[in-house]
C-alpha positions as a printed NumPy array, in Angstrom:
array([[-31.664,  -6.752,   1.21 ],
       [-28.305,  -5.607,   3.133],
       [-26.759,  -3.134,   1.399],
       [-22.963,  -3.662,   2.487],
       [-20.386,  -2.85 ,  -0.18 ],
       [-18.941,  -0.273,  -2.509],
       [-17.571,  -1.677,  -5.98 ],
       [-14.802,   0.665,  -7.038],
       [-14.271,   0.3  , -10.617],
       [-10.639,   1.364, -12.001],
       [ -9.687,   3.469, -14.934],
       [ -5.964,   3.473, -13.844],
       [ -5.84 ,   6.335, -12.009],
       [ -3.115,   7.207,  -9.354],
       [ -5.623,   7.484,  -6.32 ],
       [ -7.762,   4.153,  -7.177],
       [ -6.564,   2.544,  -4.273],
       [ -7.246,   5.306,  -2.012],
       [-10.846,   5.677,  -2.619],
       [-11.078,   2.166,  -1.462],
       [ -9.519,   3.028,   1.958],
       [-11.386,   6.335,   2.3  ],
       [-14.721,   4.548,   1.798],
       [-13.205,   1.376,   4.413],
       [-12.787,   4.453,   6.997],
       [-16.318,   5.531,   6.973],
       [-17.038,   1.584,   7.968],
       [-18.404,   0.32 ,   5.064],
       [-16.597,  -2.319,   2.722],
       [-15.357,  -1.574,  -0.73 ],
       [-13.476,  -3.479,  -3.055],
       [-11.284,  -2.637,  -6.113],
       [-11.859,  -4.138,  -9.416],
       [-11.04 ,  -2.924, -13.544],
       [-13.611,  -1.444, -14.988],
       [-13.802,  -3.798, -17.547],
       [-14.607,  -7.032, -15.28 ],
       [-17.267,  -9.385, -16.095],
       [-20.139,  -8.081, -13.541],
       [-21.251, -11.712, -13.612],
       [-18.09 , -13.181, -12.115],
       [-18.588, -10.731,  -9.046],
       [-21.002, -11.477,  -5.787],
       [-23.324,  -8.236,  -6.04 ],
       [-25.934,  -9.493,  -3.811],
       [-25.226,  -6.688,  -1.133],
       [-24.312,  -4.089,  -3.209],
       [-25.18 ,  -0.664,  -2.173],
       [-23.252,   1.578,  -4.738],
       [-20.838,   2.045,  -7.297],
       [-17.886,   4.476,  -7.856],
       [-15.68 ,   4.93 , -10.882],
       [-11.981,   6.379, -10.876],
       [ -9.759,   8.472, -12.327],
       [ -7.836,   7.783, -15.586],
       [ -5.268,   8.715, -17.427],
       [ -6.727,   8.17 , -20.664],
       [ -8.689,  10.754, -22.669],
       [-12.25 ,   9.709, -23.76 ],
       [-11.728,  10.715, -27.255],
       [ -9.276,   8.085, -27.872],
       [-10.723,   5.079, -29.598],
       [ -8.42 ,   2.415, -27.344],
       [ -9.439,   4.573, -24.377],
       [-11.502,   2.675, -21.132],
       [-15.204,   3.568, -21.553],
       [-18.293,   2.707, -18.726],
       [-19.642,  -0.897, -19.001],
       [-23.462,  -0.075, -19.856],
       [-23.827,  -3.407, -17.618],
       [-23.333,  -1.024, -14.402],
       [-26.233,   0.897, -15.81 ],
       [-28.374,  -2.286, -15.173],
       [-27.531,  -3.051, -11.436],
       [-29.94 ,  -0.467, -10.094],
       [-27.389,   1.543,  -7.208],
       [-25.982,   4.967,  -7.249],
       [-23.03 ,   5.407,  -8.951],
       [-20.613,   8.28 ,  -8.566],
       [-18.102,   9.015, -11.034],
       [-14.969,  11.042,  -9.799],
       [-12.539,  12.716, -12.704],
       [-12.153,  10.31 , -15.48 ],
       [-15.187,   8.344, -14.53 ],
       [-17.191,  11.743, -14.248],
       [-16.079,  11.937, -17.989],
       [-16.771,   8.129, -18.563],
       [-20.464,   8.89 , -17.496],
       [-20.85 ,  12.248, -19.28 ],
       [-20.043,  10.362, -22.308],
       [-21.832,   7.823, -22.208],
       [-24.706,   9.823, -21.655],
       [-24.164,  11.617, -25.017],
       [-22.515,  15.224, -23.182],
       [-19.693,  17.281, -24.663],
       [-16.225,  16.549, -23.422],
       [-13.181,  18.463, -25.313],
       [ -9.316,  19.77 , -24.068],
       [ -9.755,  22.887, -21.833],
       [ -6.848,  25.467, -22.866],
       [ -5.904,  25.49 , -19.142],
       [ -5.338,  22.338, -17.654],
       [ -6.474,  22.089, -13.603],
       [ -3.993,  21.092, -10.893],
       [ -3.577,  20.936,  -7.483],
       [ -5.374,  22.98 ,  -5.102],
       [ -8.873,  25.341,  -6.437],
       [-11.399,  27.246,  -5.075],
       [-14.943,  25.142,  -5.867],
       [-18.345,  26.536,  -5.981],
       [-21.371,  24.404,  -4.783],
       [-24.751,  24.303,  -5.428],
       [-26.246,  24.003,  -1.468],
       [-29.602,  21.798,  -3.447],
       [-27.038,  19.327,  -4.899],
       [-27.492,  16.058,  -3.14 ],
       [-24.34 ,  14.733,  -3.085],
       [-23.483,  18.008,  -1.135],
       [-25.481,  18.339,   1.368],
       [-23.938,  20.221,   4.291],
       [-20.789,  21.578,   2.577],
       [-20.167,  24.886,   2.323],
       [-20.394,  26.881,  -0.991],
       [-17.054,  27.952,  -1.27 ],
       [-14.236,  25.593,  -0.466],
       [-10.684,  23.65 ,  -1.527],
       [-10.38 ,  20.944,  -3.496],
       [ -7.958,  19.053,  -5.578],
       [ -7.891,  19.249,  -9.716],
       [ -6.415,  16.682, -12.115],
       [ -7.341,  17.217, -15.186],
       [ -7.018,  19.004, -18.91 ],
       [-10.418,  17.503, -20.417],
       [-13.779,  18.966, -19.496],
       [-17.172,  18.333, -19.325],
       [-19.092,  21.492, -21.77 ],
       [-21.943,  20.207, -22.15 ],
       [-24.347,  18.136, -20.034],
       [-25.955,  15.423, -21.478],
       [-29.764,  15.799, -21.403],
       [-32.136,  15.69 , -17.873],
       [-28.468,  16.275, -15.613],
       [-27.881,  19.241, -13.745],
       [-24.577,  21.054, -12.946],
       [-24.007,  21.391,  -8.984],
       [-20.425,  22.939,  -8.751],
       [-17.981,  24.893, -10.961],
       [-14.477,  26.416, -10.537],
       [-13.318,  29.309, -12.549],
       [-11.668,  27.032, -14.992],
       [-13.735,  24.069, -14.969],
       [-17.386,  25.084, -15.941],
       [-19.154,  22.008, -14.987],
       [-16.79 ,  20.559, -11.795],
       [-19.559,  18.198, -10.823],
       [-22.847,  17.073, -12.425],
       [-25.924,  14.627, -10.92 ],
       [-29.245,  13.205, -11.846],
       [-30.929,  12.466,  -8.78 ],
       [-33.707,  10.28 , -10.788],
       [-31.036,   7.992, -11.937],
       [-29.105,   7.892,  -8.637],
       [-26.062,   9.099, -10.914],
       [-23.411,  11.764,  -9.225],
       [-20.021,  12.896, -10.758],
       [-17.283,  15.198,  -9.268],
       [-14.254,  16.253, -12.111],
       [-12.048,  16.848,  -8.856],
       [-10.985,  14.022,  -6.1  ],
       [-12.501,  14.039,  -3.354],
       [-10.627,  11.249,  -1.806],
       [ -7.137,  13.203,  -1.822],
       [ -6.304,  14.673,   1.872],
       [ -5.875,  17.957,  -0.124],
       [ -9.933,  17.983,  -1.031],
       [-11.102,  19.806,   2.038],
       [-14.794,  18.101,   2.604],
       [-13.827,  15.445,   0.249],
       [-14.175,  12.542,   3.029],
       [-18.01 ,  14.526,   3.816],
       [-18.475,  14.674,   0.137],
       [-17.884,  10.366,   0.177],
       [-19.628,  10.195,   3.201],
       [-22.798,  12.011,   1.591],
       [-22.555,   9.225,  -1.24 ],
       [-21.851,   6.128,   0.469],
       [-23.862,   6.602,   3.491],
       [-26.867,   8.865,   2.477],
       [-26.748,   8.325,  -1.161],
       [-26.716,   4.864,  -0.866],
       [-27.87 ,   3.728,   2.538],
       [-25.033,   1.222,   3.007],
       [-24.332,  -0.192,   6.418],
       [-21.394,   0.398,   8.643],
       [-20.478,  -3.196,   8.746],
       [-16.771,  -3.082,   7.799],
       [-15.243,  -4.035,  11.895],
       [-12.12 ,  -5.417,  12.228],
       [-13.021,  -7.524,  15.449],
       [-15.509,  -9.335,  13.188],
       [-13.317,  -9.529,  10.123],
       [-10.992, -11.688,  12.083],
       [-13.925, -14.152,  12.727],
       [-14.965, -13.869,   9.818],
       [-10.969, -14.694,   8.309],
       [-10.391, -17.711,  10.645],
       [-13.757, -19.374,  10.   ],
       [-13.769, -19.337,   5.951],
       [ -9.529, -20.518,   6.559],
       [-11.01 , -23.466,   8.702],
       [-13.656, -24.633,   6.293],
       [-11.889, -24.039,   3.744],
       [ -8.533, -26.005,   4.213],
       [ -9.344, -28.16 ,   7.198],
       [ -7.007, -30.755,   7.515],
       [ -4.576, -29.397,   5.526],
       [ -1.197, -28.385,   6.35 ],
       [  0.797, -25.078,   5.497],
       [  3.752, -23.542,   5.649],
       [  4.125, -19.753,   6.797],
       [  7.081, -17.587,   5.679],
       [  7.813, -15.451,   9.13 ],
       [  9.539, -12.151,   8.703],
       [  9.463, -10.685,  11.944],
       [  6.685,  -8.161,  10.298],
       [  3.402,  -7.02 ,  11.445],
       [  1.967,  -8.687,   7.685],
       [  3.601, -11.931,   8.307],
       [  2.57 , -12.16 ,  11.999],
       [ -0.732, -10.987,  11.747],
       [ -1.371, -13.549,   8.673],
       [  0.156, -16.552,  10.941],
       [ -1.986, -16.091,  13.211],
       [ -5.089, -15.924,  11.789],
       [ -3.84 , -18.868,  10.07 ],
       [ -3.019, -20.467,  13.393],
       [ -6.312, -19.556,  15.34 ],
       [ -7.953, -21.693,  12.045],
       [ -5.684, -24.822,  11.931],
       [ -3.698, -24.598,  15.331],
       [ -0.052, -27.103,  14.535],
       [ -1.117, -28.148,  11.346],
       [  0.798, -24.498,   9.974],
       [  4.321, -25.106,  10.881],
       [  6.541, -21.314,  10.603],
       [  9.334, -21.067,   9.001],
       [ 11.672, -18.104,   9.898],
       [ 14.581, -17.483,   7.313],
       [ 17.672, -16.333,   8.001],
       [ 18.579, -15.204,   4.648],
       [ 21.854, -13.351,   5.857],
       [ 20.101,  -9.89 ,   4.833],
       [ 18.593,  -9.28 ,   9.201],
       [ 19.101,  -6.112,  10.677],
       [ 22.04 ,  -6.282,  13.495],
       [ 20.546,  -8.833,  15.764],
       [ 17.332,  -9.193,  14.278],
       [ 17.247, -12.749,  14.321],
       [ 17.358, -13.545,  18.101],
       [ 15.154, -11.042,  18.948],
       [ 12.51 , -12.117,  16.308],
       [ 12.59 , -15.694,  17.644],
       [ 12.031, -14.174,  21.65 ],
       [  9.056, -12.585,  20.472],
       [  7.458, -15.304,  18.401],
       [  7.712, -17.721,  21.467],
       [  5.759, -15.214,  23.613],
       [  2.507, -15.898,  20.918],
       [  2.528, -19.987,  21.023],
       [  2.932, -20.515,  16.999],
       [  4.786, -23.27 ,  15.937],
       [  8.425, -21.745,  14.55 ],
       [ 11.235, -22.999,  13.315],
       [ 14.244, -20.861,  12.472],
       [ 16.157, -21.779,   9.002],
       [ 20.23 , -20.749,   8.525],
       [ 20.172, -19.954,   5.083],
       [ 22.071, -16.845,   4.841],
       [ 25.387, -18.261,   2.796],
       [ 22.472, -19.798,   0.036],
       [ 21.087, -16.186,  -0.707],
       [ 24.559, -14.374,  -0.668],
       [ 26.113, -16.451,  -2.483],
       [ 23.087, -16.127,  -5.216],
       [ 23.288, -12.623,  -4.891],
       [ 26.537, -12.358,  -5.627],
       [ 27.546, -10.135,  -8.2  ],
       [ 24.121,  -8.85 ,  -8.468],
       [ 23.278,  -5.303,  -9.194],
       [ 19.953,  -5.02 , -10.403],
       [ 16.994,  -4.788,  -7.858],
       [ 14.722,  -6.163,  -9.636],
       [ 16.802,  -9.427, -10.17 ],
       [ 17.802,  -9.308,  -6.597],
       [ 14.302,  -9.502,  -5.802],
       [ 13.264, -12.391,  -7.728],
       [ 16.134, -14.163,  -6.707],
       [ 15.503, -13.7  ,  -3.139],
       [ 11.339, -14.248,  -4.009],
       [ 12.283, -17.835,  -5.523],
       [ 15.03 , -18.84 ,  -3.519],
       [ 12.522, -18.24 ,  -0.172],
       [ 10.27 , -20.378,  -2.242],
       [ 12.893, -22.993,  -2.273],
       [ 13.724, -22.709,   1.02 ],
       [  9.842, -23.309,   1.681],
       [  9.308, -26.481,  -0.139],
       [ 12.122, -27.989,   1.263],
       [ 10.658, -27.418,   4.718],
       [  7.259, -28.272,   4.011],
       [  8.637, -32.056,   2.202],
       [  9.874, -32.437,   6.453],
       [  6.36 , -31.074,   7.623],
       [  4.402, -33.876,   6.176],
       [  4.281, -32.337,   2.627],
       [  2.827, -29.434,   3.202],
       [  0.527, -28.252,   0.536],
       [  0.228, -24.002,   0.888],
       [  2.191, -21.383,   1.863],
       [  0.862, -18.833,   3.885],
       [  1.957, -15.038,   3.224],
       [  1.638, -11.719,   4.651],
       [  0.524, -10.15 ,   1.49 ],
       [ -1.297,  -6.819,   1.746],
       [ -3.361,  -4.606,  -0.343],
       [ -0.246,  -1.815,  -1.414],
       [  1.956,  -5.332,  -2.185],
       [ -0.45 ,  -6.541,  -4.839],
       [ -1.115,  -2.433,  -6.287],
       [  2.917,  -1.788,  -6.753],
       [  3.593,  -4.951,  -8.14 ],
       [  1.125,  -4.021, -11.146],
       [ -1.903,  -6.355, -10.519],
       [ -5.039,  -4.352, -12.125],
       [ -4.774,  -1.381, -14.193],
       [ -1.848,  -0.562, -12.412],
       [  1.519,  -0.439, -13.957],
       [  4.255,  -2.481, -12.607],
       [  6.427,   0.128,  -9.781],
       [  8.415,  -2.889,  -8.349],
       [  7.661,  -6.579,  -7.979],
       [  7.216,  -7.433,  -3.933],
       [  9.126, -10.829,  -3.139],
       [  5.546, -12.361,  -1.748],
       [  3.871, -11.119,  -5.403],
       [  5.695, -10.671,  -8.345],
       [  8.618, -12.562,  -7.166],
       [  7.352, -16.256,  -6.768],
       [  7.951, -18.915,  -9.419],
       [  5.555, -20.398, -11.646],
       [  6.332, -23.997, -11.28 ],
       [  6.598, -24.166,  -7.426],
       [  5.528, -27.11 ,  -5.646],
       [  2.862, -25.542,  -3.222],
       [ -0.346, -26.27 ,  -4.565],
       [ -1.438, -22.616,  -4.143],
       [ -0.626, -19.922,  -1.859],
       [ -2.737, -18.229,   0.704],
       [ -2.739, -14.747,   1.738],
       [ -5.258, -13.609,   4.239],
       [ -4.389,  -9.99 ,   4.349],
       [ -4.559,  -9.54 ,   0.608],
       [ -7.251,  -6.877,   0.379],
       [ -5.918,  -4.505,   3.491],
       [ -3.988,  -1.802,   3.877],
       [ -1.562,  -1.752,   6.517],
       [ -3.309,   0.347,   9.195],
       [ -6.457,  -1.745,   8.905],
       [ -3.448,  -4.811,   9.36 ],
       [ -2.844,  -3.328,  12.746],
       [ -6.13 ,  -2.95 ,  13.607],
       [ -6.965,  -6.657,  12.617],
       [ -3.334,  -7.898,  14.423],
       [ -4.897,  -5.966,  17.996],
       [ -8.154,  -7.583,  17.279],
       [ -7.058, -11.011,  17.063],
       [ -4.167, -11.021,  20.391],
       [ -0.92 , -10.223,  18.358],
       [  0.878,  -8.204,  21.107],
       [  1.479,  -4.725,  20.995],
       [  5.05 ,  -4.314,  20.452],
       [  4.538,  -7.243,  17.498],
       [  1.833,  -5.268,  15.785],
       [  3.222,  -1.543,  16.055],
       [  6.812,  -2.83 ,  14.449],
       [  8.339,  -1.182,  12.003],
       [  7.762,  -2.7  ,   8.32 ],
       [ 10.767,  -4.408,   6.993],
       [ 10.886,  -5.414,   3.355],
       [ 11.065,  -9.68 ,   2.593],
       [ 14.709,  -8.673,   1.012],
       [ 15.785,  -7.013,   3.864],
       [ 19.013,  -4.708,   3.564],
       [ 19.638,  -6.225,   0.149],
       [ 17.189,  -3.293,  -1.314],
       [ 19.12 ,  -0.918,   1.031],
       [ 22.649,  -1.206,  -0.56 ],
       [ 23.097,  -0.075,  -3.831],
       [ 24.82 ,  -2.182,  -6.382],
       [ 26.076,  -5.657,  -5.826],
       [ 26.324,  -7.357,  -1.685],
       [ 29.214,  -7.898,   0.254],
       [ 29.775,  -7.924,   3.859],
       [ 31.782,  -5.228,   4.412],
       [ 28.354,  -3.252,   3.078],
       [ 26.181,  -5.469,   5.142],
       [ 28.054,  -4.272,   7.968],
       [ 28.176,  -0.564,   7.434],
       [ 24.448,  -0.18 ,   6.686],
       [ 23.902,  -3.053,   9.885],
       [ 25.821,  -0.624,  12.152],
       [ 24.062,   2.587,  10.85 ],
       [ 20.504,   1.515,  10.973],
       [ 21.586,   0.37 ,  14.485],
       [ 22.297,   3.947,  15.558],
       [ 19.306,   5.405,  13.456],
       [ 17.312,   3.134,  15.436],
       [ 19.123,   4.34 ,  18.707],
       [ 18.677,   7.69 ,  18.396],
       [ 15.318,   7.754,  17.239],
       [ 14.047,   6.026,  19.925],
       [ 16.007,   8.308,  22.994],
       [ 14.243,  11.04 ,  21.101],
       [ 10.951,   9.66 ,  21.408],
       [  9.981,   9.916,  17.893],
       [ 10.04 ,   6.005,  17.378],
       [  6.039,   5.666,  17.315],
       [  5.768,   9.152,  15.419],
       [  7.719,   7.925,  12.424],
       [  6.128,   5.118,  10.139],
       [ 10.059,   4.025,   8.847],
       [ 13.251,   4.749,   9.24 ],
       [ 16.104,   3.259,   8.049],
       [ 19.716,   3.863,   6.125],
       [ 20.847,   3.078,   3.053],
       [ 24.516,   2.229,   1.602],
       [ 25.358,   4.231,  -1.674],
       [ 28.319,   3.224,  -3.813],
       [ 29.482,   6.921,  -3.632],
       [ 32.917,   7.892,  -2.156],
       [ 33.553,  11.603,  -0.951],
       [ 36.635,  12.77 ,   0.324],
       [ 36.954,  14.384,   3.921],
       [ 39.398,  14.969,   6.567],
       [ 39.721,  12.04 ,   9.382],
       [ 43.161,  12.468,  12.038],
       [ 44.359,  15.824,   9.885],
       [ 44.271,  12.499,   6.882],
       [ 42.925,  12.662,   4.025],
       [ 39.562,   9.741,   3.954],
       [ 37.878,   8.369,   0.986],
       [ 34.941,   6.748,   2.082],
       [ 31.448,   6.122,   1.294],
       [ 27.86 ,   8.08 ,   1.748],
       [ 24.889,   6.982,   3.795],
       [ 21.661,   8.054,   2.977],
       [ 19.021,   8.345,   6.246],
       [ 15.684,   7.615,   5.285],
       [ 12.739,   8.307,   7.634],
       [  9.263,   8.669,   6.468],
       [  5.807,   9.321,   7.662],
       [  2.658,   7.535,   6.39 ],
       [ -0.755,   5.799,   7.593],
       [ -0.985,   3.103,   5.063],
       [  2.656,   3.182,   2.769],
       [  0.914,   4.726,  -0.296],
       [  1.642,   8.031,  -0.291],
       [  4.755,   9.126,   2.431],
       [  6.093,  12.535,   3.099],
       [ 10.022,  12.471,   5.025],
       [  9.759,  12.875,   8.456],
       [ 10.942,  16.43 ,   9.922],
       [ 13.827,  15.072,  11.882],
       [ 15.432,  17.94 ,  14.436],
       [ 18.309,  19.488,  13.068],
       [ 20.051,  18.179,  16.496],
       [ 19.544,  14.693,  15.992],
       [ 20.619,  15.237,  12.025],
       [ 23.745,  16.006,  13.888],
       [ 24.238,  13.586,  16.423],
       [ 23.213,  10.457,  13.406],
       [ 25.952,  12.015,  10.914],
       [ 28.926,  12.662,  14.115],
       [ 27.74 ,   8.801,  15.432],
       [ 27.67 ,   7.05 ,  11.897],
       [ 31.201,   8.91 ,  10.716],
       [ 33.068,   8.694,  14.172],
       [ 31.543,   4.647,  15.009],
       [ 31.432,   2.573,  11.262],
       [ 34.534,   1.822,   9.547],
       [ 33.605,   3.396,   5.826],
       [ 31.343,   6.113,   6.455],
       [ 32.589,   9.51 ,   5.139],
       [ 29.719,  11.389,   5.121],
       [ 25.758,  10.984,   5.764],
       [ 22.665,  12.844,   3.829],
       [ 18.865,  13.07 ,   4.455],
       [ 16.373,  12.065,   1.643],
       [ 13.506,  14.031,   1.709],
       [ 12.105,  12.755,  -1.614],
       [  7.394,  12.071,  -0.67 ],
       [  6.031,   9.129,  -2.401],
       [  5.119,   9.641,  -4.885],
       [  7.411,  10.829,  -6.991],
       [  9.659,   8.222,  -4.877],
       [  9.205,   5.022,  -2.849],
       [  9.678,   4.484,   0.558],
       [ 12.666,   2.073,  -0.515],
       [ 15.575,   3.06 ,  -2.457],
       [ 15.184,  -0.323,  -4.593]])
């Protein structure tokens, strides 16, 4: 029996997704699902392990998540990290209770070297707490193989049972042999087999896309995006002109975004047609203040935009979307509360025409996009773009649209993009971008008094958008973006720098 994937099971923690991508780097597939899914609606025929998440719960509390005995029955190792270490203890029949001290952040662990699950780690090392509860008491025939100096039991296994728990996360950057501690489990724990290659996903991709909706026809959003090109072209290399691409102009494009998307998609032979519907959305948007409504109204009206394209294509039954893993995680899918809804998830309409939608890219992250985009022939420059969001510089002015905004955040990004570039930085930095605020400061322009508004510059660093930290800009190009902005846009009285991570922020001011 092949022993090729890693079930992650979610108790609603923060890092859920993460563990997925950690266990996706060591070359072996995982998959996310609640912890509460029917078992038999999953394929487990090559399962090789199981591990459960964090939580925010408390196990004491009758309504909180507790371990399906089902997972019990399955017959792989299962590792349970924070919450799910807590999930297993009591199930199990240990003590859990509130420590006095709650754990966070960085602490010195202990290690027992005979513990399987850490085989080859030192005894003394960093890793990262998040938690108040404890485990006391160990249920009966389980061993305790670390401790910190608050946590008594940091991490407990059976080795008879295949069961392994860690109270700290080992998937967090901040964990210093946490990706050896995962590595122990998912490779040497539970044998599983490096099998997770993007050159053979793509295959793989195309081939079920080809069975599956052969002589159908689709129609693609295009965004100019690395998600929305990647997914077309898997979608292409299945059905070749039977997907026709549709590339909206929805009057919310970067300063010459438009022509310059179009060059590039006529270098890669798909089949694209470019849409003028710019006056539709502003004149929708009009008025509009609230991001979340100017999402959904841009999410639906794209969705309009796309049946009325596909009723010229031959009634086209799908749409094809560029919909990635972080997409489907912010917009609250899971145990995962809602952070924003993404125009290409939580912003489509019930009752639209398409018969169903069909996102190829669903279950990645965006580095392992890249990786799949190279794989497959999307050129270089295509695949190393810098994400822009479906609602474009709508979500990058604050409060309601006009044109005059348009045109002062149009003309700023433009110089961001400028400057970033003639200081080499442009492959360094995951996003960067500026942002129109409805403030007005005063200042001093031709010994005159101005009034005008502030720009936020946002540049961030990331691998896969779920967790950013701001980019450390030079203080000399700080000063060269804020003399450019003020001195070139009409409206621009003064510019700041957000250095807000993510989390507590997003990478997007709306």
């Amino acid at each position: 029996m092949h022993r090729r994937k890693i079930l992650v099971l979610n108790f609603g923690g923060q890092y859920d997704q993460l563990i997925v991508r950690r266990v996706r780097e060591l070359g072996v597939y995982a998959e996310l699902r609640d912890c509460d899914v029917d078992l038999n609606s999953l394929d487990l025929t090559e399962l090789s392990g199981i591990i459960l998440t964090g939580g925010p719960q408390s196990v004491f509390d009758e309504k909180s998540l507790k371990l399906n005995p089902q997972v019990l029955d399955l017959n792989v190792p299962i590792l349970g990290i924070c919450y799910g270490m807590q999930a297993l203890a009591y199930h199990f029949g240990g003590k859990i209770k509130e420590s006095d001290k709650g754990e966070y952040g960085k602490t010195p662990l202990t290690v027992d070297d005979k513990a399987k699950l850490f085989q080859g780690i030192p005894e003394k090392s960093i890793i990262w707490m998040n938690h108040r509860d404890s485990v006391v008491e160990l249920p009966q025939a389980y061993k305790k193989t670390a401790w910190t100096d608050n946590c008594p039991v940091a991490a407990f296994e059976n080795d008879e049972k295949k069961i392994f728990a860690v109270q700290f996360h080992p998937e967090v950057a901040h964990s210093e042999y946490g990706f050896n501690i995962l590595e122990n489990f998912v490779i040497n724990i539970c044998k599983s087999e490096k099998t997770w290659i993007m050159e053979d996903l793509g295959q793989k991709i195309i081939d079920q896309i080809k069975e599956k909706y052969k002589g159908e026809k689709m129609i693609c959003g295009l965004s100019g995006g690395v998600d929305s090109s990647v997914a077309a072209t898997l979608v292409h290399k299945a059905i070749g002109n039977n997907l026709q691409c549709i590339f909206v102009d929805h009057g919310l494009l970067r300063k010459n975004e438009a022509s310059q998307v179009m060059e590039q998609y006529a270098q890669i032979g798909l089949n694209v047609k470019k849409v003028d519907a710019s006056k539709e959305f502003l004149d929708l948007l009009k008025g509009v203040t609230d991001p979340e409504e100017k999402r959904k109204i841009i999410g639906n009206h794209f969705v309009s935009v796309f049946e009325r394209e596909a009723k010229k294509f031959g009634d086209a039954k799908y749409l094809v979307q560029g919909t990635i893993y972080p997409d489907v995680i912010e917009s609250g899918k899971d145990k995962a509360s809602v952070i924003k809804s993404h125009h290409n998830v939580g912003g489509l309409p019930e009752d639209m025409l398409f018969e169903g939608v069909v996102e190829p890219l669903r279950e990645l992250f965006k580095d392992e996009v890249r990786a799949l985009g190279e794989s497959i022939g999307v050129p270089h420059d295509m695949v190393w773009r810098q994400p822009f969001p479906g609602p474009g510089l709508a979500i990058r002015i604050l409060g309601d649209i006009t044109e005059e905004k348009l045109q002062i955040v149009r003309d700023t990004d433009q110089i961001l993009r400028e400057e970033i570039k003639n200081y080499g930085l442009d492959r360094d930095i995951w996003q960067y971008f500026t942002v129109f605020t409805p403030l007005r400061t005063v200042g001093v322009k031709g010994d005159q008094r101005s009034y005008d508004y502030v720009v936020v510059v946002r540049a961030v660093t990331s691998v896969d958008a779920m967790t950013v930290e701001a980019a450390n800009l030079p203080y000399e190009l700080q000063q060269k973006l804020s003399n450019r902005m003020i001195n070139e846009v009409s409206g621009v009285g003064r510019v700041v720098y957000d250095i807000t991570s993510k989390p507590p922020g997003t990478i997007e001011w709306e």
